[in-house]
Amino acid sequence: MTNALSAEDSSVRLQTALAVGSNPDPVFLEMLVERCAVEPDFFVRDMLSWALTRLPPAITLPRLRRELDSERTQARSQALHTLSKIGDKSTWAWITCDMLRDADDEVARTAWRVAVVLVPEGEEKDLADELVLQLGRGERKVQLSLSRALADLGDVIKPALERAAESSDPAVAVHARATELLRQNPETAFDAALDEVKRMVALGPEWAADASEAGDC
């Protein structure tokens, strides 16, 4: 099984992960976790995570908790991803500010997603206040992930976004406004929202008033 999970052909690795998940056995726990940390193919990694969700949480969660402290970025990212799939609210305390601010974009993006899944009722505002600190970060893919995470928190994010939209940092202000447009209309294309806000910024001091009017429509 170990050889099959590390086979050169990704389809073989995918089928092996599927077989392991279809016949869950705790003996495969360590093998699956270790493979998650090094597997290069996205679809195989997702199947490995699915296989881990098929094992008893009582043994899987403590092992994933250890993986969150790994020096390997993919190990941390994939452990977070698997936690989001398991969805055990008791693991919320494991999602630290350091993870949400991780220097590695993939780890941070995954932490944002799992935080939104696990956040306890009543703590959404605190999470929103933390996430808005990352506005303006990275390239399009990173910014879109953050905007989606914030939008998934619902109306609670509006005050934090309004404050961020007044930032003296244009990248933060633009990202905040684009996120608000996405929150108001999930069907809005993120790139179109960014372009619209950039156009408003280019208009000068009047852009905030224009943006406000657009948000009222």
mmCIF file with all atom_site columns, C-alpha atoms in Angstrom:
data_model
loop_
_atom_site.group_PDB
_atom_site.id
_atom_site.type_symbol
_atom_site.label_atom_id
_atom_site.label_alt_id
_atom_site.label_comp_id
_atom_site.label_asym_id
_atom_site.label_entity_id
_atom_site.label_seq_id
_atom_site.pdbx_PDB_ins_code
_atom_site.Cartn_x
_atom_site.Cartn_y
_atom_site.Cartn_z
_atom_site.occupancy
_atom_site.B_iso_or_equiv
_atom_site.pdbx_formal_charge
_atom_site.auth_seq_id
_atom_site.auth_comp_id
_atom_site.auth_asym_id
_atom_site.auth_atom_id
_atom_site.pdbx_PDB_model_num
ATOM 1   C CA . MET A 1 1   ? 0.000   0.000  0.000   1.00 0.00 ? 1   MET A CA 1
ATOM 2   C CA . THR A 1 2   ? 2.861   2.366  0.785   1.00 0.00 ? 2   THR A CA 1
ATOM 3   C CA . ASN A 1 3   ? 4.409   1.677  -2.604  1.00 0.00 ? 3   ASN A CA 1
ATOM 4   C CA . ALA A 1 4   ? 1.075   2.228  -4.352  1.00 0.00 ? 4   ALA A CA 1
ATOM 5   C CA . LEU A 1 5   ? 0.555   5.594  -2.608  1.00 0.00 ? 5   LEU A CA 1
ATOM 6   C CA . SER A 1 6   ? 3.949   6.733  -3.848  1.00 0.00 ? 6   SER A CA 1
ATOM 7   C CA . ALA A 1 7   ? 3.626   5.296  -7.379  1.00 0.00 ? 7   ALA A CA 1
ATOM 8   C CA . GLU A 1 8   ? 4.794   7.479  -10.240 1.00 0.00 ? 8   GLU A CA 1
ATOM 9   C CA . ASP A 1 9   ? 1.356   7.351  -11.907 1.00 0.00 ? 9   ASP A CA 1
ATOM 10  C CA . SER A 1 10  ? -1.023  9.745  -10.148 1.00 0.00 ? 10  SER A CA 1
ATOM 11  C CA . SER A 1 11  ? -4.035  7.652  -11.191 1.00 0.00 ? 11  SER A CA 1
ATOM 12  C CA . VAL A 1 12  ? -2.587  4.725  -9.263  1.00 0.00 ? 12  VAL A CA 1
ATOM 13  C CA . ARG A 1 13  ? -2.133  6.911  -6.193  1.00 0.00 ? 13  ARG A CA 1
ATOM 14  C CA . LEU A 1 14  ? -5.688  8.209  -6.566  1.00 0.00 ? 14  LEU A CA 1
ATOM 15  C CA . GLN A 1 15  ? -7.175  4.719  -6.817  1.00 0.00 ? 15  GLN A CA 1
ATOM 16  C CA . THR A 1 16  ? -5.136  3.584  -3.841  1.00 0.00 ? 16  THR A CA 1
ATOM 17  C CA . ALA A 1 17  ? -6.347  6.446  -1.688  1.00 0.00 ? 17  ALA A CA 1
ATOM 18  C CA . LEU A 1 18  ? -9.909  5.654  -2.758  1.00 0.00 ? 18  LEU A CA 1
ATOM 19  C CA . ALA A 1 19  ? -9.449  2.010  -1.810  1.00 0.00 ? 19  ALA A CA 1
ATOM 20  C CA . VAL A 1 20  ? -8.046  2.920  1.591   1.00 0.00 ? 20  VAL A CA 1
ATOM 21  C CA . GLY A 1 21  ? -10.947 5.264  2.271   1.00 0.00 ? 21  GLY A CA 1
ATOM 22  C CA . SER A 1 22  ? -13.477 2.712  1.091   1.00 0.00 ? 22  SER A CA 1
ATOM 23  C CA . ASN A 1 23  ? -12.080 0.180  3.560   1.00 0.00 ? 23  ASN A CA 1
ATOM 24  C CA . PRO A 1 24  ? -11.096 2.361  6.517   1.00 0.00 ? 24  PRO A CA 1
ATOM 25  C CA . ASP A 1 25  ? -8.610  0.856  8.936   1.00 0.00 ? 25  ASP A CA 1
ATOM 26  C CA . PRO A 1 26  ? -6.694  2.744  11.655  1.00 0.00 ? 26  PRO A CA 1
ATOM 27  C CA . VAL A 1 27  ? -3.522  1.000  10.541  1.00 0.00 ? 27  VAL A CA 1
ATOM 28  C CA . PHE A 1 28  ? -3.449  3.365  7.557   1.00 0.00 ? 28  PHE A CA 1
ATOM 29  C CA . LEU A 1 29  ? -3.601  6.580  9.632   1.00 0.00 ? 29  LEU A CA 1
ATOM 30  C CA . GLU A 1 30  ? 0.109   7.366  9.719   1.00 0.00 ? 30  GLU A CA 1
ATOM 31  C CA . MET A 1 31  ? 0.571   6.403  6.083   1.00 0.00 ? 31  MET A CA 1
ATOM 32  C CA . LEU A 1 32  ? -2.214  8.743  4.956   1.00 0.00 ? 32  LEU A CA 1
ATOM 33  C CA . VAL A 1 33  ? -1.031  11.691 7.047   1.00 0.00 ? 33  VAL A CA 1
ATOM 34  C CA . GLU A 1 34  ? 2.551   11.331 5.866   1.00 0.00 ? 34  GLU A CA 1
ATOM 35  C CA . ARG A 1 35  ? 1.484   11.109 2.247   1.00 0.00 ? 35  ARG A CA 1
ATOM 36  C CA . CYS A 1 36  ? -0.627  14.259 2.580   1.00 0.00 ? 36  CYS A CA 1
ATOM 37  C CA . ALA A 1 37  ? 2.520   16.173 3.426   1.00 0.00 ? 37  ALA A CA 1
ATOM 38  C CA . VAL A 1 38  ? 4.306   15.288 0.198   1.00 0.00 ? 38  VAL A CA 1
ATOM 39  C CA . GLU A 1 39  ? 1.637   14.407 -2.391  1.00 0.00 ? 39  GLU A CA 1
ATOM 40  C CA . PRO A 1 40  ? 2.031   16.770 -5.394  1.00 0.00 ? 40  PRO A CA 1
ATOM 41  C CA . ASP A 1 41  ? -1.349  16.160 -7.068  1.00 0.00 ? 41  ASP A CA 1
ATOM 42  C CA . PHE A 1 42  ? -4.321  18.177 -5.800  1.00 0.00 ? 42  PHE A CA 1
ATOM 43  C CA . PHE A 1 43  ? -6.923  15.503 -6.551  1.00 0.00 ? 43  PHE A CA 1
ATOM 44  C CA . VAL A 1 44  ? -4.895  12.794 -4.837  1.00 0.00 ? 44  VAL A CA 1
ATOM 45  C CA . ARG A 1 45  ? -4.417  15.021 -1.783  1.00 0.00 ? 45  ARG A CA 1
ATOM 46  C CA . ASP A 1 46  ? -8.156  15.603 -1.620  1.00 0.00 ? 46  ASP A CA 1
ATOM 47  C CA . MET A 1 47  ? -8.771  11.856 -1.781  1.00 0.00 ? 47  MET A CA 1
ATOM 48  C CA . LEU A 1 48  ? -6.218  11.308 0.975   1.00 0.00 ? 48  LEU A CA 1
ATOM 49  C CA . SER A 1 49  ? -8.093  13.810 3.146   1.00 0.00 ? 49  SER A CA 1
ATOM 50  C CA . TRP A 1 50  ? -11.346 12.043 2.390   1.00 0.00 ? 50  TRP A CA 1
ATOM 51  C CA . ALA A 1 51  ? -9.789  8.735  3.427   1.00 0.00 ? 51  ALA A CA 1
ATOM 52  C CA . LEU A 1 52  ? -8.734  10.327 6.725   1.00 0.00 ? 52  LEU A CA 1
ATOM 53  C CA . THR A 1 53  ? -12.303 11.503 7.369   1.00 0.00 ? 53  THR A CA 1
ATOM 54  C CA . ARG A 1 54  ? -13.397 7.880  7.144   1.00 0.00 ? 54  ARG A CA 1
ATOM 55  C CA . LEU A 1 55  ? -11.309 6.942  10.180  1.00 0.00 ? 55  LEU A CA 1
ATOM 56  C CA . PRO A 1 56  ? -12.530 7.470  13.768  1.00 0.00 ? 56  PRO A CA 1
ATOM 57  C CA . PRO A 1 57  ? -12.076 11.130 14.784  1.00 0.00 ? 57  PRO A CA 1
ATOM 58  C CA . ALA A 1 58  ? -10.794 9.957  18.163  1.00 0.00 ? 58  ALA A CA 1
ATOM 59  C CA . ILE A 1 59  ? -7.568  8.788  16.527  1.00 0.00 ? 59  ILE A CA 1
ATOM 60  C CA . THR A 1 60  ? -7.467  11.095 13.509  1.00 0.00 ? 60  THR A CA 1
ATOM 61  C CA . LEU A 1 61  ? -7.844  14.470 15.223  1.00 0.00 ? 61  LEU A CA 1
ATOM 62  C CA . PRO A 1 62  ? -4.903  14.124 17.661  1.00 0.00 ? 62  PRO A CA 1
ATOM 63  C CA . ARG A 1 63  ? -2.650  13.128 14.763  1.00 0.00 ? 63  ARG A CA 1
ATOM 64  C CA . LEU A 1 64  ? -3.788  16.119 12.701  1.00 0.00 ? 64  LEU A CA 1
ATOM 65  C CA . ARG A 1 65  ? -3.201  18.383 15.689  1.00 0.00 ? 65  ARG A CA 1
ATOM 66  C CA . ARG A 1 66  ? 0.445   17.330 15.714  1.00 0.00 ? 66  ARG A CA 1
ATOM 67  C CA . GLU A 1 67  ? 0.684   17.981 11.994  1.00 0.00 ? 67  GLU A CA 1
ATOM 68  C CA . LEU A 1 68  ? -0.413  21.598 12.470  1.00 0.00 ? 68  LEU A CA 1
ATOM 69  C CA . ASP A 1 69  ? 2.968   22.228 14.095  1.00 0.00 ? 69  ASP A CA 1
ATOM 70  C CA . SER A 1 70  ? 4.933   20.693 11.241  1.00 0.00 ? 70  SER A CA 1
ATOM 71  C CA . GLU A 1 71  ? 7.756   22.649 9.632   1.00 0.00 ? 71  GLU A CA 1
ATOM 72  C CA . ARG A 1 72  ? 6.463   21.477 6.246   1.00 0.00 ? 72  ARG A CA 1
ATOM 73  C CA . THR A 1 73  ? 3.999   23.984 4.834   1.00 0.00 ? 73  THR A CA 1
ATOM 74  C CA . GLN A 1 74  ? 2.048   21.391 2.837   1.00 0.00 ? 74  GLN A CA 1
ATOM 75  C CA . ALA A 1 75  ? 1.681   19.255 5.945   1.00 0.00 ? 75  ALA A CA 1
ATOM 76  C CA . ARG A 1 76  ? 0.124   22.166 7.815   1.00 0.00 ? 76  ARG A CA 1
ATOM 77  C CA . SER A 1 77  ? -2.082  23.184 4.917   1.00 0.00 ? 77  SER A CA 1
ATOM 78  C CA . GLN A 1 78  ? -3.390  19.681 4.290   1.00 0.00 ? 78  GLN A CA 1
ATOM 79  C CA . ALA A 1 79  ? -4.014  19.051 7.985   1.00 0.00 ? 79  ALA A CA 1
ATOM 80  C CA . LEU A 1 80  ? -6.106  22.228 8.085   1.00 0.00 ? 80  LEU A CA 1
ATOM 81  C CA . HIS A 1 81  ? -7.961  21.145 4.955   1.00 0.00 ? 81  HIS A CA 1
ATOM 82  C CA . THR A 1 82  ? -8.760  17.775 6.509   1.00 0.00 ? 82  THR A CA 1
ATOM 83  C CA . LEU A 1 83  ? -10.016 19.478 9.668   1.00 0.00 ? 83  LEU A CA 1
ATOM 84  C CA . SER A 1 84  ? -12.434 21.484 7.536   1.00 0.00 ? 84  SER A CA 1
ATOM 85  C CA . LYS A 1 85  ? -13.728 18.238 6.024   1.00 0.00 ? 85  LYS A CA 1
ATOM 86  C CA . ILE A 1 86  ? -14.206 16.639 9.445   1.00 0.00 ? 86  ILE A CA 1
ATOM 87  C CA . GLY A 1 87  ? -15.884 19.784 10.770  1.00 0.00 ? 87  GLY A CA 1
ATOM 88  C CA . ASP A 1 88  ? -15.472 18.998 14.470  1.00 0.00 ? 88  ASP A CA 1
ATOM 89  C CA . LYS A 1 89  ? -16.224 22.267 16.271  1.00 0.00 ? 89  LYS A CA 1
ATOM 90  C CA . SER A 1 90  ? -14.072 21.231 19.224  1.00 0.00 ? 90  SER A CA 1
ATOM 91  C CA . THR A 1 91  ? -10.995 21.844 17.081  1.00 0.00 ? 91  THR A CA 1
ATOM 92  C CA . TRP A 1 92  ? -11.732 25.571 16.764  1.00 0.00 ? 92  TRP A CA 1
ATOM 93  C CA . ALA A 1 93  ? -9.191  26.355 19.489  1.00 0.00 ? 93  ALA A CA 1
ATOM 94  C CA . TRP A 1 94  ? -6.463  24.876 17.285  1.00 0.00 ? 94  TRP A CA 1
ATOM 95  C CA . ILE A 1 95  ? -6.910  27.624 14.678  1.00 0.00 ? 95  ILE A CA 1
ATOM 96  C CA . THR A 1 96  ? -4.549  30.270 15.971  1.00 0.00 ? 96  THR A CA 1
ATOM 97  C CA . CYS A 1 97  ? -3.875  33.824 14.833  1.00 0.00 ? 97  CYS A CA 1
ATOM 98  C CA . ASP A 1 98  ? -0.447  32.653 13.714  1.00 0.00 ? 98  ASP A CA 1
ATOM 99  C CA . MET A 1 99  ? -2.120  30.243 11.288  1.00 0.00 ? 99  MET A CA 1
ATOM 100 C CA . LEU A 1 100 ? -4.445  32.933 9.962   1.00 0.00 ? 100 LEU A CA 1
ATOM 101 C CA . ARG A 1 101 ? -1.395  35.135 9.402   1.00 0.00 ? 101 ARG A CA 1
ATOM 102 C CA . ASP A 1 102 ? 0.948   32.397 8.177   1.00 0.00 ? 102 ASP A CA 1
ATOM 103 C CA . ALA A 1 103 ? 3.612   33.702 5.812   1.00 0.00 ? 103 ALA A CA 1
ATOM 104 C CA . ASP A 1 104 ? 2.862   30.862 3.402   1.00 0.00 ? 104 ASP A CA 1
ATOM 105 C CA . ASP A 1 105 ? -0.135  31.814 1.274   1.00 0.00 ? 105 ASP A CA 1
ATOM 106 C CA . GLU A 1 106 ? -1.470  28.267 0.940   1.00 0.00 ? 106 GLU A CA 1
ATOM 107 C CA . VAL A 1 107 ? -1.416  27.673 4.680   1.00 0.00 ? 107 VAL A CA 1
ATOM 108 C CA . ALA A 1 108 ? -3.098  31.021 5.333   1.00 0.00 ? 108 ALA A CA 1
ATOM 109 C CA . ARG A 1 109 ? -5.758  30.463 2.656   1.00 0.00 ? 109 ARG A CA 1
ATOM 110 C CA . THR A 1 110 ? -6.614  27.064 4.094   1.00 0.00 ? 110 THR A CA 1
ATOM 111 C CA . ALA A 1 111 ? -6.675  28.449 7.624   1.00 0.00 ? 111 ALA A CA 1
ATOM 112 C CA . TRP A 1 112 ? -9.136  31.146 6.546   1.00 0.00 ? 112 TRP A CA 1
ATOM 113 C CA . ARG A 1 113 ? -11.466 28.533 5.073   1.00 0.00 ? 113 ARG A CA 1
ATOM 114 C CA . VAL A 1 114 ? -11.368 26.177 8.039   1.00 0.00 ? 114 VAL A CA 1
ATOM 115 C CA . ALA A 1 115 ? -11.807 29.064 10.492  1.00 0.00 ? 115 ALA A CA 1
ATOM 116 C CA . VAL A 1 116 ? -15.073 30.035 8.814   1.00 0.00 ? 116 VAL A CA 1
ATOM 117 C CA . VAL A 1 117 ? -16.244 26.408 9.016   1.00 0.00 ? 117 VAL A CA 1
ATOM 118 C CA . LEU A 1 118 ? -15.353 25.943 12.679  1.00 0.00 ? 118 LEU A CA 1
ATOM 119 C CA . VAL A 1 119 ? -15.992 29.380 14.230  1.00 0.00 ? 119 VAL A CA 1
ATOM 120 C CA . PRO A 1 120 ? -18.439 29.068 17.164  1.00 0.00 ? 120 PRO A CA 1
ATOM 121 C CA . GLU A 1 121 ? -21.663 31.018 17.115  1.00 0.00 ? 121 GLU A CA 1
ATOM 122 C CA . GLY A 1 122 ? -21.102 34.483 18.531  1.00 0.00 ? 122 GLY A CA 1
ATOM 123 C CA . GLU A 1 123 ? -17.408 34.657 17.651  1.00 0.00 ? 123 GLU A CA 1
ATOM 124 C CA . GLU A 1 124 ? -17.846 35.553 13.991  1.00 0.00 ? 124 GLU A CA 1
ATOM 125 C CA . LYS A 1 125 ? -17.177 39.255 14.600  1.00 0.00 ? 125 LYS A CA 1
ATOM 126 C CA . ASP A 1 126 ? -13.841 38.574 16.283  1.00 0.00 ? 126 ASP A CA 1
ATOM 127 C CA . LEU A 1 127 ? -12.859 36.331 13.392  1.00 0.00 ? 127 LEU A CA 1
ATOM 128 C CA . ALA A 1 128 ? -13.885 38.994 10.881  1.00 0.00 ? 128 ALA A CA 1
ATOM 129 C CA . ASP A 1 129 ? -11.773 41.585 12.718  1.00 0.00 ? 129 ASP A CA 1
ATOM 130 C CA . GLU A 1 130 ? -8.804  39.245 12.468  1.00 0.00 ? 130 GLU A CA 1
ATOM 131 C CA . LEU A 1 131 ? -9.299  38.352 8.819   1.00 0.00 ? 131 LEU A CA 1
ATOM 132 C CA . VAL A 1 132 ? -9.606  41.942 7.609   1.00 0.00 ? 132 VAL A CA 1
ATOM 133 C CA . LEU A 1 133 ? -6.026  42.459 8.757   1.00 0.00 ? 133 LEU A CA 1
ATOM 134 C CA . GLN A 1 134 ? -5.038  40.365 5.741   1.00 0.00 ? 134 GLN A CA 1
ATOM 135 C CA . LEU A 1 135 ? -6.844  42.560 3.195   1.00 0.00 ? 135 LEU A CA 1
ATOM 136 C CA . GLY A 1 136 ? -4.595  43.642 0.349   1.00 0.00 ? 136 GLY A CA 1
ATOM 137 C CA . ARG A 1 137 ? -2.358  40.607 0.758   1.00 0.00 ? 137 ARG A CA 1
ATOM 138 C CA . GLY A 1 138 ? -0.965  38.661 -2.161  1.00 0.00 ? 138 GLY A CA 1
ATOM 139 C CA . GLU A 1 139 ? -2.081  38.072 -5.716  1.00 0.00 ? 139 GLU A CA 1
ATOM 140 C CA . ARG A 1 140 ? -5.594  37.561 -7.080  1.00 0.00 ? 140 ARG A CA 1
ATOM 141 C CA . LYS A 1 141 ? -5.938  33.938 -5.906  1.00 0.00 ? 141 LYS A CA 1
ATOM 142 C CA . VAL A 1 142 ? -5.049  34.847 -2.341  1.00 0.00 ? 142 VAL A CA 1
ATOM 143 C CA . GLN A 1 143 ? -7.305  37.897 -2.289  1.00 0.00 ? 143 GLN A CA 1
ATOM 144 C CA . LEU A 1 144 ? -10.228 35.951 -3.703  1.00 0.00 ? 144 LEU A CA 1
ATOM 145 C CA . SER A 1 145 ? -9.836  33.278 -1.008  1.00 0.00 ? 145 SER A CA 1
ATOM 146 C CA . LEU A 1 146 ? -9.902  35.915 1.712   1.00 0.00 ? 146 LEU A CA 1
ATOM 147 C CA . SER A 1 147 ? -12.906 37.682 0.200   1.00 0.00 ? 147 SER A CA 1
ATOM 148 C CA . ARG A 1 148 ? -14.850 34.433 -0.007  1.00 0.00 ? 148 ARG A CA 1
ATOM 149 C CA . ALA A 1 149 ? -14.004 33.556 3.588   1.00 0.00 ? 149 ALA A CA 1
ATOM 150 C CA . LEU A 1 150 ? -15.136 36.973 4.784   1.00 0.00 ? 150 LEU A CA 1
ATOM 151 C CA . ALA A 1 151 ? -18.295 36.877 2.679   1.00 0.00 ? 151 ALA A CA 1
ATOM 152 C CA . ASP A 1 152 ? -19.184 33.484 4.156   1.00 0.00 ? 152 ASP A CA 1
ATOM 153 C CA . LEU A 1 153 ? -19.304 35.086 7.601   1.00 0.00 ? 153 LEU A CA 1
ATOM 154 C CA . GLY A 1 154 ? -22.314 37.128 6.484   1.00 0.00 ? 154 GLY A CA 1
ATOM 155 C CA . ASP A 1 155 ? -23.461 40.585 7.582   1.00 0.00 ? 155 ASP A CA 1
ATOM 156 C CA . VAL A 1 156 ? -21.223 40.571 10.655  1.00 0.00 ? 156 VAL A CA 1
ATOM 157 C CA . ILE A 1 157 ? -18.264 41.565 8.466   1.00 0.00 ? 157 ILE A CA 1
ATOM 158 C CA . LYS A 1 158 ? -19.797 44.832 7.236   1.00 0.00 ? 158 LYS A CA 1
ATOM 159 C CA . PRO A 1 159 ? -18.453 47.168 9.977   1.00 0.00 ? 159 PRO A CA 1
ATOM 160 C CA . ALA A 1 160 ? -14.938 45.758 9.642   1.00 0.00 ? 160 ALA A CA 1
ATOM 161 C CA . LEU A 1 161 ? -15.042 46.139 5.872   1.00 0.00 ? 161 LEU A CA 1
ATOM 162 C CA . GLU A 1 162 ? -16.310 49.706 6.143   1.00 0.00 ? 162 GLU A CA 1
ATOM 163 C CA . ARG A 1 163 ? -13.344 50.611 8.333   1.00 0.00 ? 163 ARG A CA 1
ATOM 164 C CA . ALA A 1 164 ? -10.924 48.863 6.002   1.00 0.00 ? 164 ALA A CA 1
ATOM 165 C CA . ALA A 1 165 ? -12.438 50.631 2.992   1.00 0.00 ? 165 ALA A CA 1
ATOM 166 C CA . GLU A 1 166 ? -11.233 53.925 4.496   1.00 0.00 ? 166 GLU A CA 1
ATOM 167 C CA . SER A 1 167 ? -7.644  52.688 4.826   1.00 0.00 ? 167 SER A CA 1
ATOM 168 C CA . SER A 1 168 ? -4.870  54.930 3.571   1.00 0.00 ? 168 SER A CA 1
ATOM 169 C CA . ASP A 1 169 ? -3.423  51.827 1.880   1.00 0.00 ? 169 ASP A CA 1
ATOM 170 C CA . PRO A 1 170 ? -5.062  51.671 -1.580  1.00 0.00 ? 170 PRO A CA 1
ATOM 171 C CA . ALA A 1 171 ? -4.585  47.884 -1.806  1.00 0.00 ? 171 ALA A CA 1
ATOM 172 C CA . VAL A 1 172 ? -6.477  47.381 1.456   1.00 0.00 ? 172 VAL A CA 1
ATOM 173 C CA . ALA A 1 173 ? -9.227  49.865 0.552   1.00 0.00 ? 173 ALA A CA 1
ATOM 174 C CA . VAL A 1 174 ? -9.793  48.328 -2.882  1.00 0.00 ? 174 VAL A CA 1
ATOM 175 C CA . HIS A 1 175 ? -9.838  44.774 -1.541  1.00 0.00 ? 175 HIS A CA 1
ATOM 176 C CA . ALA A 1 176 ? -12.276 45.738 1.220   1.00 0.00 ? 176 ALA A CA 1
ATOM 177 C CA . ARG A 1 177 ? -14.713 47.369 -1.202  1.00 0.00 ? 177 ARG A CA 1
ATOM 178 C CA . ALA A 1 178 ? -14.483 44.479 -3.661  1.00 0.00 ? 178 ALA A CA 1
ATOM 179 C CA . THR A 1 179 ? -15.215 42.088 -0.807  1.00 0.00 ? 179 THR A CA 1
ATOM 180 C CA . GLU A 1 180 ? -18.271 44.119 0.157   1.00 0.00 ? 180 GLU A CA 1
ATOM 181 C CA . LEU A 1 181 ? -19.543 43.982 -3.428  1.00 0.00 ? 181 LEU A CA 1
ATOM 182 C CA . LEU A 1 182 ? -18.993 40.222 -3.389  1.00 0.00 ? 182 LEU A CA 1
ATOM 183 C CA . ARG A 1 183 ? -20.865 39.935 -0.086  1.00 0.00 ? 183 ARG A CA 1
ATOM 184 C CA . GLN A 1 184 ? -23.817 41.901 -1.441  1.00 0.00 ? 184 GLN A CA 1
ATOM 185 C CA . ASN A 1 185 ? -23.937 39.878 -4.637  1.00 0.00 ? 185 ASN A CA 1
ATOM 186 C CA . PRO A 1 186 ? -22.205 36.465 -4.549  1.00 0.00 ? 186 PRO A CA 1
ATOM 187 C CA . GLU A 1 187 ? -22.731 36.181 -8.301  1.00 0.00 ? 187 GLU A CA 1
ATOM 188 C CA . THR A 1 188 ? -20.491 39.185 -8.891  1.00 0.00 ? 188 THR A CA 1
ATOM 189 C CA . ALA A 1 189 ? -17.260 38.209 -10.590 1.00 0.00 ? 189 ALA A CA 1
ATOM 190 C CA . PHE A 1 190 ? -14.376 39.082 -8.284  1.00 0.00 ? 190 PHE A CA 1
ATOM 191 C CA . ASP A 1 191 ? -12.258 40.551 -11.065 1.00 0.00 ? 191 ASP A CA 1
ATOM 192 C CA . ALA A 1 192 ? -15.138 42.782 -12.144 1.00 0.00 ? 192 ALA A CA 1
ATOM 193 C CA . ALA A 1 193 ? -15.592 43.951 -8.556  1.00 0.00 ? 193 ALA A CA 1
ATOM 194 C CA . LEU A 1 194 ? -11.897 44.788 -8.272  1.00 0.00 ? 194 LEU A CA 1
ATOM 195 C CA . ASP A 1 195 ? -11.943 46.678 -11.568 1.00 0.00 ? 195 ASP A CA 1
ATOM 196 C CA . GLU A 1 196 ? -15.004 48.657 -10.523 1.00 0.00 ? 196 GLU A CA 1
ATOM 197 C CA . VAL A 1 197 ? -13.470 49.713 -7.233  1.00 0.00 ? 197 VAL A CA 1
ATOM 198 C CA . LYS A 1 198 ? -10.150 50.592 -8.858  1.00 0.00 ? 198 LYS A CA 1
ATOM 199 C CA . ARG A 1 199 ? -12.106 52.838 -11.223 1.00 0.00 ? 199 ARG A CA 1
ATOM 200 C CA . MET A 1 200 ? -13.733 54.545 -8.241  1.00 0.00 ? 200 MET A CA 1
ATOM 201 C CA . VAL A 1 201 ? -10.370 55.068 -6.571  1.00 0.00 ? 201 VAL A CA 1
ATOM 202 C CA . ALA A 1 202 ? -9.012  56.618 -9.746  1.00 0.00 ? 202 ALA A CA 1
ATOM 203 C CA . LEU A 1 203 ? -11.792 59.208 -9.608  1.00 0.00 ? 203 LEU A CA 1
ATOM 204 C CA . GLY A 1 204 ? -10.184 60.753 -6.540  1.00 0.00 ? 204 GLY A CA 1
ATOM 205 C CA . PRO A 1 205 ? -11.798 61.882 -3.254  1.00 0.00 ? 205 PRO A CA 1
ATOM 206 C CA . GLU A 1 206 ? -15.282 61.309 -4.622  1.00 0.00 ? 206 GLU A CA 1
ATOM 207 C CA . TRP A 1 207 ? -14.709 57.562 -4.938  1.00 0.00 ? 207 TRP A CA 1
ATOM 208 C CA . ALA A 1 208 ? -15.936 56.732 -1.434  1.00 0.00 ? 208 ALA A CA 1
ATOM 209 C CA . ALA A 1 209 ? -19.256 58.489 -2.022  1.00 0.00 ? 209 ALA A CA 1
ATOM 210 C CA . ASP A 1 210 ? -19.665 56.708 -5.354  1.00 0.00 ? 210 ASP A CA 1
ATOM 211 C CA . ALA A 1 211 ? -18.880 53.372 -3.722  1.00 0.00 ? 211 ALA A CA 1
ATOM 212 C CA . SER A 1 212 ? -21.385 54.043 -0.961  1.00 0.00 ? 212 SER A CA 1
ATOM 213 C CA . GLU A 1 213 ? -24.100 54.822 -3.478  1.00 0.00 ? 213 GLU A CA 1
ATOM 214 C CA . ALA A 1 214 ? -23.257 51.662 -5.392  1.00 0.00 ? 214 ALA A CA 1
ATOM 215 C CA . GLY A 1 215 ? -23.600 49.648 -2.204  1.00 0.00 ? 215 GLY A CA 1
ATOM 216 C CA . ASP A 1 216 ? -27.078 51.071 -1.580  1.00 0.00 ? 216 ASP A CA 1
ATOM 217 C CA . CYS A 1 217 ? -28.374 49.888 -4.953  1.00 0.00 ? 217 CYS A CA 1
#
